[in-house]
CSV table of C-alpha atoms in Angstrom, one decimal:
chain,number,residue,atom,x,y,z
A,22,UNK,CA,-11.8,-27.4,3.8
A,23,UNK,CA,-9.2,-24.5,4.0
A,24,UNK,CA,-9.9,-21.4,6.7
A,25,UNK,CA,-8.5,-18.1,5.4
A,26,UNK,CA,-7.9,-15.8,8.8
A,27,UNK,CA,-7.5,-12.2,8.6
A,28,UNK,CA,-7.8,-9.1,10.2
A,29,UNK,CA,-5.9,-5.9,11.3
A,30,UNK,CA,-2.8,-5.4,12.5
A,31,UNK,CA,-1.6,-8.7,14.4
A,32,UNK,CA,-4.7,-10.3,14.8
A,33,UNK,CA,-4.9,-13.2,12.2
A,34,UNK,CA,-0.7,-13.8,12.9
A,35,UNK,CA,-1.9,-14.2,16.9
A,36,UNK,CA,-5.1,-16.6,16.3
A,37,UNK,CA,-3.0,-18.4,14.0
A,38,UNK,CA,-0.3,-19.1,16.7
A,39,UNK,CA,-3.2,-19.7,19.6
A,40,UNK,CA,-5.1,-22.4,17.1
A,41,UNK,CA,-1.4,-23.9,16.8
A,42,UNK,CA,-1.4,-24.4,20.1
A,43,UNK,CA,-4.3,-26.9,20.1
A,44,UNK,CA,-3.8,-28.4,16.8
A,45,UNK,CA,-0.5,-28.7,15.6
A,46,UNK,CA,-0.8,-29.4,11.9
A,47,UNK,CA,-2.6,-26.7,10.5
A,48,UNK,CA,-1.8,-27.4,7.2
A,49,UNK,CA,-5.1,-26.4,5.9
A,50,UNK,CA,-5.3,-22.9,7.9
A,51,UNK,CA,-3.7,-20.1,6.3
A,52,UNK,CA,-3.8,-16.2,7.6
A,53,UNK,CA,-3.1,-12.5,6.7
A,54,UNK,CA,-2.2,-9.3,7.7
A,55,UNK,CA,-4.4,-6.6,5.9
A,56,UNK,CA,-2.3,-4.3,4.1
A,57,UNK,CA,-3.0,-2.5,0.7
A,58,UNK,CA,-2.5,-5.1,-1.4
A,59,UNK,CA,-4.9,-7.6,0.6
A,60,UNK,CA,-8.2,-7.5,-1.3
A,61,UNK,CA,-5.8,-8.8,-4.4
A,62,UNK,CA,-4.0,-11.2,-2.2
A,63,UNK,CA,-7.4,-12.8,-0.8
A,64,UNK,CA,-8.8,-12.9,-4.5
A,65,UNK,CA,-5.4,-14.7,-5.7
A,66,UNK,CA,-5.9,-17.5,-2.5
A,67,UNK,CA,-9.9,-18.0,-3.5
A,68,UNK,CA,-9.1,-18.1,-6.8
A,69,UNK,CA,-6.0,-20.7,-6.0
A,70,UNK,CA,-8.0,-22.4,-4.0
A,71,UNK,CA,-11.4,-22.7,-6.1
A,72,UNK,CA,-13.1,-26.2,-5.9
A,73,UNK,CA,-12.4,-26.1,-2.0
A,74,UNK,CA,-14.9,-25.9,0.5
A,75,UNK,CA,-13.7,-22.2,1.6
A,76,UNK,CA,-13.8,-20.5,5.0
A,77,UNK,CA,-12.7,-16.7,5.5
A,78,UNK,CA,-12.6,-15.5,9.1
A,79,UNK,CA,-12.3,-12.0,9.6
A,80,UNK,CA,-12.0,-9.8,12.8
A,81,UNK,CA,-15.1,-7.0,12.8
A,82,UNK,CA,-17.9,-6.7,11.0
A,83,UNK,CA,-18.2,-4.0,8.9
A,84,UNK,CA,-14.0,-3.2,8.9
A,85,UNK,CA,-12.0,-2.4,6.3
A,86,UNK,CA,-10.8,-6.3,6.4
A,87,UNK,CA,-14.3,-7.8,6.6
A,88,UNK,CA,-15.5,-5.1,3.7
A,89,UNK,CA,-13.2,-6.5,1.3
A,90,UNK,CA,-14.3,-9.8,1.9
A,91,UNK,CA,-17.7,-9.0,1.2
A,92,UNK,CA,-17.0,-7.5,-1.5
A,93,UNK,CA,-15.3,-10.5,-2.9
A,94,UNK,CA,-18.6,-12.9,-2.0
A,95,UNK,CA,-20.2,-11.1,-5.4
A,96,UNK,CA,-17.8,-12.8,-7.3
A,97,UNK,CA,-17.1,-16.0,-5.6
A,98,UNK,CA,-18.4,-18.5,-3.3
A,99,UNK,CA,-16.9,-19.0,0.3
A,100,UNK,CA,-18.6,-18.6,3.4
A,101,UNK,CA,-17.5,-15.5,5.4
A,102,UNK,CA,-17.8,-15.5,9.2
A,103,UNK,CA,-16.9,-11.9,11.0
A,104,UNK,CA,-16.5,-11.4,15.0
A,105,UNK,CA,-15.9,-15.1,15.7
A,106,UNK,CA,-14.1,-16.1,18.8
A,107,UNK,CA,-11.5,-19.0,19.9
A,108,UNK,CA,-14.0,-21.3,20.8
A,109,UNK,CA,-15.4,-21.1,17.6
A,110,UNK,CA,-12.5,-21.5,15.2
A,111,UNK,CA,-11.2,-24.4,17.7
A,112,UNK,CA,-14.7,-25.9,16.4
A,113,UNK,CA,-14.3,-25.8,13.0
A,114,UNK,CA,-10.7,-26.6,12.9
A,115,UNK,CA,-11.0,-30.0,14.6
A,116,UNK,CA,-14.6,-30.8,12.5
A,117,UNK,CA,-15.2,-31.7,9.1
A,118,UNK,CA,-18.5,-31.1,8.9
A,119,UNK,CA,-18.7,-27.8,6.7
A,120,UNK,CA,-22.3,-27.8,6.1
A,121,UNK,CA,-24.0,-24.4,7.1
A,122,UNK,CA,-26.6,-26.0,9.8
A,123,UNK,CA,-23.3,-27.4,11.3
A,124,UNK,CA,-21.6,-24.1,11.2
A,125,UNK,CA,-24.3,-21.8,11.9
A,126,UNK,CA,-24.5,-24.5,15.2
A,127,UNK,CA,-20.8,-24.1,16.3
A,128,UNK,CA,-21.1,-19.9,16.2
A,129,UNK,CA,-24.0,-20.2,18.2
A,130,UNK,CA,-22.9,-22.7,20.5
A,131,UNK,CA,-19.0,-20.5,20.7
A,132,UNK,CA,-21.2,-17.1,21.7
A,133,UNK,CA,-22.0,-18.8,25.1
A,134,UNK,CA,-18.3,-17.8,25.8
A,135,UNK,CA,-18.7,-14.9,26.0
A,136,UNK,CA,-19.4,-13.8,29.4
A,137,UNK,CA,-18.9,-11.2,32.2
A,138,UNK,CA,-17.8,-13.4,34.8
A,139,UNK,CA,-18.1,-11.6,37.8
A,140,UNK,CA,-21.9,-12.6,37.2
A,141,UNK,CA,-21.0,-15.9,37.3
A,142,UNK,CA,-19.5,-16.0,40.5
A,143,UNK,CA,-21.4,-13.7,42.2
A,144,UNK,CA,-24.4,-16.0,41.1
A,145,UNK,CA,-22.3,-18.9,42.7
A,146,UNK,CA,-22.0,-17.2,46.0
A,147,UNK,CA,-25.8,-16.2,46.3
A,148,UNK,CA,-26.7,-19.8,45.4
Protein backbone atom coordinates (compact mmCIF):
# COMPACT_ATOMS: atom_id res chain seq x y z
CA UNK A 1 0.00 0.00 0.00
CA UNK A 2 1.53 3.58 -0.76
CA UNK A 3 -0.54 6.92 0.59
CA UNK A 4 -0.07 9.91 -1.65
CA UNK A 5 -0.87 13.22 0.67
CA UNK A 6 -1.63 16.44 -0.83
CA UNK A 7 -3.05 19.53 -0.40
CA UNK A 8 -2.56 23.40 -0.43
CA UNK A 9 -0.02 25.32 0.63
CA UNK A 10 1.87 23.46 3.66
CA UNK A 11 -0.64 21.07 4.44
CA UNK A 12 0.57 17.58 3.03
CA UNK A 13 4.52 18.83 4.13
CA UNK A 14 2.93 19.31 7.96
CA UNK A 15 0.75 15.92 8.08
CA UNK A 16 3.66 14.25 6.65
CA UNK A 17 5.99 15.56 9.60
CA UNK A 18 2.99 14.86 12.40
CA UNK A 19 2.51 11.02 10.89
CA UNK A 20 6.45 10.92 11.39
CA UNK A 21 6.10 11.51 14.57
CA UNK A 22 4.12 8.31 15.39
CA UNK A 23 5.62 6.18 12.83
CA UNK A 24 9.06 6.68 12.02
CA UNK A 25 9.61 4.81 8.70
CA UNK A 26 7.30 6.02 6.44
CA UNK A 27 8.83 4.66 3.60
CA UNK A 28 5.56 3.97 1.90
CA UNK A 29 4.00 7.60 2.48
CA UNK A 30 4.87 10.16 0.10
CA UNK A 31 3.34 13.91 -0.05
CA UNK A 32 2.93 17.16 -2.20
CA UNK A 33 2.62 20.62 -2.45
CA UNK A 34 0.01 21.58 -5.09
CA UNK A 35 1.50 23.82 -7.52
CA UNK A 36 0.86 24.00 -11.40
CA UNK A 37 2.51 21.29 -12.36
CA UNK A 38 0.74 18.85 -9.79
CA UNK A 39 -2.08 17.14 -11.72
CA UNK A 40 1.06 15.91 -14.02
CA UNK A 41 3.12 15.14 -11.03
CA UNK A 42 0.23 12.92 -9.34
CA UNK A 43 -0.45 11.19 -12.82
CA UNK A 44 3.58 10.45 -13.08
CA UNK A 45 3.47 8.86 -9.18
CA UNK A 46 0.01 6.65 -10.06
CA UNK A 47 1.37 5.73 -13.11
CA UNK A 48 4.90 4.86 -11.35
CA UNK A 49 3.24 3.29 -8.93
CA UNK A 50 0.61 1.13 -10.95
CA UNK A 51 0.10 -2.50 -9.54
CA UNK A 52 -0.02 -0.90 -5.94
CA UNK A 53 -2.77 -0.77 -3.79
CA UNK A 54 -3.06 3.24 -4.04
CA UNK A 55 -4.26 5.74 -1.45
CA UNK A 56 -4.50 9.62 -2.29
CA UNK A 57 -5.36 11.88 0.65
CA UNK A 58 -6.34 15.22 -0.14
CA UNK A 59 -7.24 18.28 2.13
CA UNK A 60 -11.04 19.62 1.00
CA UNK A 61 -13.49 18.32 -0.93
CA UNK A 62 -14.19 19.96 -3.86
CA UNK A 63 -10.59 22.10 -3.97
CA UNK A 64 -8.52 22.68 -6.64
CA UNK A 65 -6.16 19.77 -5.08
CA UNK A 66 -9.05 17.27 -4.53
CA UNK A 67 -10.49 18.29 -8.23
CA UNK A 68 -7.53 17.07 -9.83
CA UNK A 69 -7.61 14.01 -8.19
CA UNK A 70 -10.88 13.28 -9.29
CA UNK A 71 -10.26 13.97 -12.32
CA UNK A 72 -7.51 11.46 -12.39
CA UNK A 73 -9.95 8.54 -10.93
CA UNK A 74 -11.48 8.35 -14.83
CA UNK A 75 -8.36 7.23 -15.83
CA UNK A 76 -6.97 5.17 -13.08
CA UNK A 77 -7.77 3.26 -10.13
CA UNK A 78 -6.82 4.48 -6.47
CA UNK A 79 -9.03 5.27 -3.81
CA UNK A 80 -9.30 9.00 -3.02
CA UNK A 81 -10.28 10.05 0.54
CA UNK A 82 -10.83 14.15 0.91
CA UNK A 83 -11.29 15.95 4.51
CA UNK A 84 -9.69 13.15 6.55
CA UNK A 85 -8.25 13.92 9.86
CA UNK A 86 -5.01 12.64 11.99
CA UNK A 87 -6.79 10.04 13.58
CA UNK A 88 -7.64 8.67 10.44
CA UNK A 89 -4.43 8.55 8.48
CA UNK A 90 -2.69 7.28 11.93
CA UNK A 91 -5.20 4.31 11.06
CA UNK A 92 -4.38 3.45 7.87
CA UNK A 93 -0.66 4.01 8.30
CA UNK A 94 -0.25 1.49 11.00
CA UNK A 95 -2.96 -1.19 9.21
CA UNK A 96 -2.68 -3.29 6.35
CA UNK A 97 -5.95 -3.94 5.79
CA UNK A 98 -6.80 -1.86 2.52
CA UNK A 99 -9.99 -3.37 1.79
CA UNK A 100 -12.88 -0.64 1.41
CA UNK A 101 -15.25 -2.07 4.39
CA UNK A 102 -11.94 -1.69 6.49
CA UNK A 103 -11.35 1.78 5.26
CA UNK A 104 -14.78 3.05 5.01
CA UNK A 105 -14.61 1.65 9.02
CA UNK A 106 -11.52 3.76 10.09
CA UNK A 107 -13.07 7.23 8.51
CA UNK A 108 -16.07 6.56 10.35
CA UNK A 109 -14.59 5.57 13.42
CA UNK A 110 -11.68 8.95 12.91
CA UNK A 111 -15.03 11.45 12.61
CA UNK A 112 -15.82 10.75 16.29
CA UNK A 113 -12.76 13.12 16.84
CA UNK A 114 -14.11 15.63 15.89
CA UNK A 115 -15.70 17.44 18.71
CA UNK A 116 -16.48 20.73 20.35
CA UNK A 117 -15.15 20.06 23.64
CA UNK A 118 -16.52 22.54 25.77
CA UNK A 119 -19.65 20.11 25.37
CA UNK A 120 -17.76 17.52 26.70
CA UNK A 121 -16.83 18.98 29.79
CA UNK A 122 -19.67 20.90 30.45
CA UNK A 123 -21.59 17.44 30.12
CA UNK A 124 -18.94 16.18 32.73
CA UNK A 125 -19.74 18.79 35.22
CA UNK A 126 -23.64 18.47 34.99
CA UNK A 127 -23.25 14.64 35.38
Amino acid sequence: MKIYIAGHANYAESVFNILKFFKENLEDVDFMIFDNTYEERLEKFIRDNEGEELIVVTDLLGGSVNACAMNLLKKYRFKLFSGVNIAFLLELIFSNDTSEEHLRMILEESRKENVFVNDLLNRKEND
